[in-house]
mmCIF file of C-alpha atoms and ligand atoms in Angstrom:
data_model
loop_
_atom_site.group_PDB
_atom_site.id
_atom_site.type_symbol
_atom_site.label_atom_id
_atom_site.label_comp_id
_atom_site.label_asym_id
_atom_site.label_seq_id
_atom_site.Cartn_x
_atom_site.Cartn_y
_atom_site.Cartn_z
ATOM 1 C CA UNK A 1 104.855 67.811 150.874
ATOM 2 C CA UNK A 2 103.588 64.633 149.296
ATOM 3 C CA UNK A 3 101.468 64.617 146.161
ATOM 4 C CA UNK A 4 97.741 64.292 146.809
ATOM 5 C CA UNK A 5 94.561 63.233 145.052
ATOM 6 C CA UNK A 6 92.666 66.262 143.691
ATOM 7 C CA UNK A 7 88.954 66.535 144.392
ATOM 8 C CA UNK A 8 86.723 66.122 141.365
ATOM 9 C CA UNK A 9 85.113 69.413 140.296
ATOM 10 C CA UNK A 10 81.734 67.595 140.122
ATOM 11 C CA UNK A 11 79.845 64.628 141.587
ATOM 12 C CA UNK A 12 80.567 61.076 140.494
ATOM 13 C CA UNK A 13 77.162 61.006 138.768
ATOM 14 C CA UNK A 14 77.703 64.298 136.925
ATOM 15 C CA UNK A 15 78.797 62.698 133.667
ATOM 16 C CA UNK A 16 75.879 60.251 133.478
ATOM 17 C CA UNK A 17 74.707 58.708 131.245
ATOM 18 C CA UNK A 18 77.896 58.974 129.190
ATOM 19 C CA UNK A 19 80.269 57.923 131.969
ATOM 20 C CA UNK A 20 78.565 56.132 134.836
ATOM 21 C CA UNK A 21 78.941 57.083 138.506
ATOM 22 C CA UNK A 22 80.390 53.745 139.595
ATOM 23 C CA UNK A 23 83.154 53.910 136.999
ATOM 24 C CA UNK A 24 83.946 57.493 138.019
ATOM 25 C CA UNK A 25 84.074 56.593 141.715
ATOM 26 C CA UNK A 26 86.357 53.577 141.262
ATOM 27 C CA UNK A 27 88.507 55.413 138.731
ATOM 28 C CA UNK A 28 89.045 58.371 141.076
ATOM 29 C CA UNK A 29 89.177 56.750 144.530
ATOM 30 C CA UNK A 30 90.983 53.534 143.574
ATOM 31 C CA UNK A 31 92.947 53.929 140.343
ATOM 32 C CA UNK A 32 93.998 57.568 140.624
ATOM 33 C CA UNK A 33 94.579 57.267 144.393
ATOM 34 C CA UNK A 34 96.883 54.294 143.772
ATOM 35 C CA UNK A 35 99.013 56.273 141.303
ATOM 36 C CA UNK A 36 99.370 59.024 143.911
ATOM 37 C CA UNK A 37 100.235 56.586 146.698
ATOM 38 C CA UNK A 38 102.786 54.655 144.640
ATOM 39 C CA UNK A 39 104.382 57.879 143.377
ATOM 40 C CA UNK A 40 104.761 59.134 146.949
ATOM 41 C CA UNK A 41 106.192 55.816 148.113
ATOM 42 C CA UNK A 42 108.724 55.736 145.263
ATOM 43 C CA UNK A 43 110.101 59.247 145.849
ATOM 44 C CA UNK A 44 109.860 59.400 149.627
ATOM 45 C CA UNK A 45 112.778 61.407 151.010
ATOM 46 C CA UNK A 46 113.708 62.844 147.609
ATOM 47 C CA UNK A 47 112.858 66.474 148.331
ATOM 48 C CA UNK A 48 114.009 67.754 144.946
ATOM 49 C CA UNK A 49 111.226 65.720 143.265
ATOM 50 C CA UNK A 50 108.498 67.433 145.320
ATOM 51 C CA UNK A 51 107.073 70.102 143.039
ATOM 52 C CA UNK A 52 103.934 72.151 143.649
ATOM 53 C CA UNK A 53 102.301 70.347 140.722
ATOM 54 C CA UNK A 54 103.069 66.863 139.430
ATOM 55 C CA UNK A 55 103.184 68.271 135.874
ATOM 56 C CA UNK A 56 106.473 69.961 136.778
ATOM 57 C CA UNK A 57 107.876 66.612 137.862
ATOM 58 C CA UNK A 58 106.954 65.141 134.471
ATOM 59 C CA UNK A 59 108.405 68.142 132.584
ATOM 60 C CA UNK A 60 111.683 67.567 134.419
ATOM 61 C CA UNK A 61 111.639 63.809 133.854
ATOM 62 C CA UNK A 62 115.144 63.810 132.344
ATOM 63 C CA UNK A 63 116.493 64.930 135.715
ATOM 64 C CA UNK A 64 114.758 62.162 137.685
ATOM 65 C CA UNK A 65 117.283 59.679 139.142
ATOM 66 C CA UNK A 66 117.518 56.403 137.228
ATOM 67 C CA UNK A 67 116.422 54.280 140.187
ATOM 68 C CA UNK A 68 112.989 55.949 140.316
ATOM 69 C CA UNK A 69 112.446 56.790 136.619
ATOM 70 C CA UNK A 70 110.217 53.714 136.178
ATOM 71 C CA UNK A 71 107.790 54.498 139.014
ATOM 72 C CA UNK A 72 107.783 58.235 138.177
ATOM 73 C CA UNK A 73 106.956 57.462 134.531
ATOM 74 C CA UNK A 74 104.099 55.144 135.525
ATOM 75 C CA UNK A 75 102.682 56.668 138.702
ATOM 76 C CA UNK A 76 103.718 60.297 138.210
ATOM 77 C CA UNK A 77 102.322 59.999 134.695
ATOM 78 C CA UNK A 78 99.152 58.399 136.058
ATOM 79 C CA UNK A 79 98.701 61.234 138.562
ATOM 80 C CA UNK A 80 99.339 63.925 135.945
ATOM 81 C CA UNK A 81 97.180 62.346 133.248
ATOM 82 C CA UNK A 82 94.170 61.725 135.492
ATOM 83 C CA UNK A 83 94.379 65.207 137.023
ATOM 84 C CA UNK A 84 94.025 66.597 133.501
ATOM 85 C CA UNK A 85 91.313 64.087 132.562
ATOM 86 C CA UNK A 86 88.904 65.120 135.358
ATOM 87 C CA UNK A 87 89.331 68.778 134.480
ATOM 88 C CA UNK A 88 88.608 68.481 130.774
ATOM 89 C CA UNK A 89 85.203 66.873 131.430
ATOM 90 C CA UNK A 90 82.015 68.435 132.781
ATOM 91 C CA UNK A 91 78.281 67.897 132.854
ATOM 92 C CA UNK A 92 76.225 69.846 130.299
ATOM 93 C CA UNK A 93 79.314 70.002 128.121
ATOM 94 C CA UNK A 94 80.372 68.613 124.748
ATOM 95 C CA UNK A 95 79.190 69.990 121.456
ATOM 96 C CA UNK A 96 81.414 71.994 119.167
ATOM 97 C CA UNK A 97 84.473 73.828 120.486
ATOM 98 C CA UNK A 98 84.516 77.618 120.511
ATOM 99 C CA UNK A 99 87.200 80.260 120.648
ATOM 100 C CA UNK A 100 90.861 79.361 120.474
ATOM 101 C CA UNK A 101 90.266 75.601 120.412
ATOM 102 C CA UNK A 102 87.876 75.928 117.474
ATOM 103 C CA UNK A 103 90.224 78.035 115.360
ATOM 104 C CA UNK A 104 93.287 76.020 116.387
ATOM 105 C CA UNK A 105 91.616 72.734 115.474
ATOM 106 C CA UNK A 106 90.404 74.109 112.146
ATOM 107 C CA UNK A 107 93.907 75.342 111.322
ATOM 108 C CA UNK A 108 95.589 72.067 112.267
ATOM 109 C CA UNK A 109 93.107 69.459 111.050
ATOM 110 C CA UNK A 110 90.884 71.213 108.493
ATOM 111 C CA UNK A 111 87.688 71.036 110.533
ATOM 112 C CA UNK A 112 86.351 69.859 113.879
ATOM 113 C CA UNK A 113 84.875 66.827 112.136
ATOM 114 C CA UNK A 114 88.228 65.848 110.634
ATOM 115 C CA UNK A 115 89.885 66.313 114.015
ATOM 116 C CA UNK A 116 87.281 64.111 115.704
ATOM 117 C CA UNK A 117 87.719 61.407 113.079
ATOM 118 C CA UNK A 118 91.475 61.419 113.573
ATOM 119 C CA UNK A 119 91.170 61.425 117.355
ATOM 120 C CA UNK A 120 88.577 58.617 117.332
ATOM 121 C CA UNK A 121 90.667 56.493 114.988
ATOM 122 C CA UNK A 122 93.767 57.016 117.136
ATOM 123 C CA UNK A 123 91.925 56.193 120.382
ATOM 124 C CA UNK A 124 90.209 53.164 118.859
ATOM 125 C CA UNK A 125 93.322 51.737 117.245
ATOM 126 C CA UNK A 126 95.604 52.162 120.268
ATOM 127 C CA UNK A 127 96.541 48.621 121.266
ATOM 128 C CA UNK A 128 96.124 47.815 124.941
ATOM 129 C CA UNK A 129 96.228 50.374 127.738
ATOM 130 C CA UNK A 130 97.030 53.998 127.103
ATOM 131 C CA UNK A 131 95.723 57.406 126.159
ATOM 132 C CA UNK A 132 94.781 59.401 123.071
ATOM 133 C CA UNK A 133 95.977 62.989 123.212
ATOM 134 C CA UNK A 134 95.554 66.355 121.580
ATOM 135 C CA UNK A 135 98.926 67.939 122.235
ATOM 136 C CA UNK A 136 100.724 71.152 121.425
ATOM 137 C CA UNK A 137 104.071 70.099 119.977
ATOM 138 C CA UNK A 138 106.523 72.857 119.058
ATOM 139 C CA UNK A 139 103.603 75.255 118.615
ATOM 140 C CA UNK A 140 101.529 72.868 116.494
ATOM 141 C CA UNK A 141 98.440 70.889 117.505
ATOM 142 C CA UNK A 142 98.731 67.162 116.911
ATOM 143 C CA UNK A 143 96.875 63.952 117.784
ATOM 144 C CA UNK A 144 98.920 61.108 119.232
ATOM 145 C CA UNK A 145 98.484 58.059 121.426
ATOM 146 C CA UNK A 146 100.866 56.947 124.148
ATOM 147 C CA UNK A 147 101.073 53.628 126.001
ATOM 148 C CA UNK A 148 100.307 53.003 129.669
ATOM 149 C CA UNK A 149 100.604 56.225 131.701
ATOM 150 C CA UNK A 150 103.334 57.872 129.630
ATOM 151 C CA UNK A 151 102.853 61.635 129.893
ATOM 152 C CA UNK A 152 103.225 63.828 126.791
ATOM 153 C CA UNK A 153 105.166 66.180 129.075
ATOM 154 C CA UNK A 154 108.076 63.711 129.212
ATOM 155 C CA UNK A 155 108.860 64.440 125.567
ATOM 156 C CA UNK A 156 108.173 68.158 125.712
ATOM 157 C CA UNK A 157 104.634 68.035 124.333
ATOM 158 C CA UNK A 158 101.882 69.875 126.191
ATOM 159 C CA UNK A 159 98.679 67.857 126.694
ATOM 160 C CA UNK A 160 95.586 69.895 125.830
ATOM 161 C CA UNK A 161 92.922 67.168 125.800
ATOM 162 C CA UNK A 162 93.293 63.508 126.737
ATOM 163 C CA UNK A 163 91.165 60.382 126.684
ATOM 164 C CA UNK A 164 91.911 57.433 128.956
ATOM 165 C CA UNK A 165 91.386 54.239 126.945
ATOM 166 C CA UNK A 166 92.447 51.818 129.673
ATOM 167 C CA UNK A 167 89.655 49.272 130.148
ATOM 168 C CA UNK A 168 89.162 50.519 133.739
ATOM 169 C CA UNK A 169 87.866 53.773 132.229
ATOM 170 C CA UNK A 170 84.907 52.163 130.467
ATOM 171 C CA UNK A 171 84.560 48.415 131.025
ATOM 172 C CA UNK A 172 81.721 48.495 133.601
ATOM 173 C CA UNK A 173 79.368 50.281 131.209
ATOM 174 C CA UNK A 174 80.759 49.586 127.759
ATOM 175 C CA UNK A 175 82.556 46.234 128.221
ATOM 176 C CA UNK A 176 84.613 45.580 125.082
ATOM 177 C CA UNK A 177 82.968 48.384 123.075
ATOM 178 C CA UNK A 178 85.673 51.019 123.262
ATOM 179 C CA UNK A 179 84.330 52.917 120.210
ATOM 180 C CA UNK A 180 80.985 53.446 121.990
ATOM 181 C CA UNK A 181 82.793 54.902 125.011
ATOM 182 C CA UNK A 182 84.835 57.205 122.793
ATOM 183 C CA UNK A 183 81.699 58.415 120.998
ATOM 184 C CA UNK A 184 79.896 59.051 124.302
ATOM 185 C CA UNK A 185 82.879 60.876 125.812
ATOM 186 C CA UNK A 186 82.563 63.771 123.337
ATOM 187 C CA UNK A 187 79.328 64.681 125.151
ATOM 188 C CA UNK A 188 81.257 65.555 128.314
ATOM 189 C CA UNK A 189 84.286 67.368 126.873
ATOM 190 C CA UNK A 190 84.732 70.679 128.688
ATOM 191 C CA UNK A 191 85.785 73.015 125.875
ATOM 192 C CA UNK A 192 86.170 75.970 128.258
ATOM 193 C CA UNK A 193 88.943 74.117 130.044
ATOM 194 C CA UNK A 194 90.460 72.994 126.735
ATOM 195 C CA UNK A 195 90.573 76.668 125.730
ATOM 196 C CA UNK A 196 92.230 77.563 129.022
ATOM 197 C CA UNK A 197 94.874 74.890 128.533
ATOM 198 C CA UNK A 198 95.537 75.897 124.946
ATOM 199 C CA UNK A 199 95.895 79.573 125.898
ATOM 200 C CA UNK A 200 98.284 78.694 128.730
ATOM 201 C CA UNK A 201 100.342 76.422 126.468
ATOM 202 C CA UNK A 202 100.721 79.018 123.688
HETATM 203 MN MN1 MN3 B 1 92.584 55.674 134.211
#
């Protein structure tokens, strides 16, 4: 069974005006689809790399044969990261976290505001293509950035919330203004799903 592109849980226009429909459509049907296609091409015939979910492939990255580690890192990571990204956004979302995410963030960062400042600074300062992440690392919440499509799962960290800061994620609407995109993105963060992911990870 080859890996496949997941449907979005909402319309391409659902995140307007914060993330525009055209960006969402290209991001999902072109960029994400390409990661899926290139992953499948790279591991064709390698049945032991066909997991039910691509996250399990990334968790077992150490066991991936050397000759396909590069494409699995890039395209498996791209598939895993974008699958998470769509799920942690929603229309009529944003605002302050509640429940486990709220208490976990307060414990780890002092307050939601301090967490947001750290996350924004990390996402803004990341040089070139990559992602900013809220991860659970050895039971502790942390904010990190990783280059390209590197998955936190490769190094044993569990991604809870992630922001794509590749230019393809925002350039149509925000051009070079990455900080404006980051600020707008908080309006579509799906805290219910963040809570689900945090509960599952703990
Ligand atoms: Mn992307």
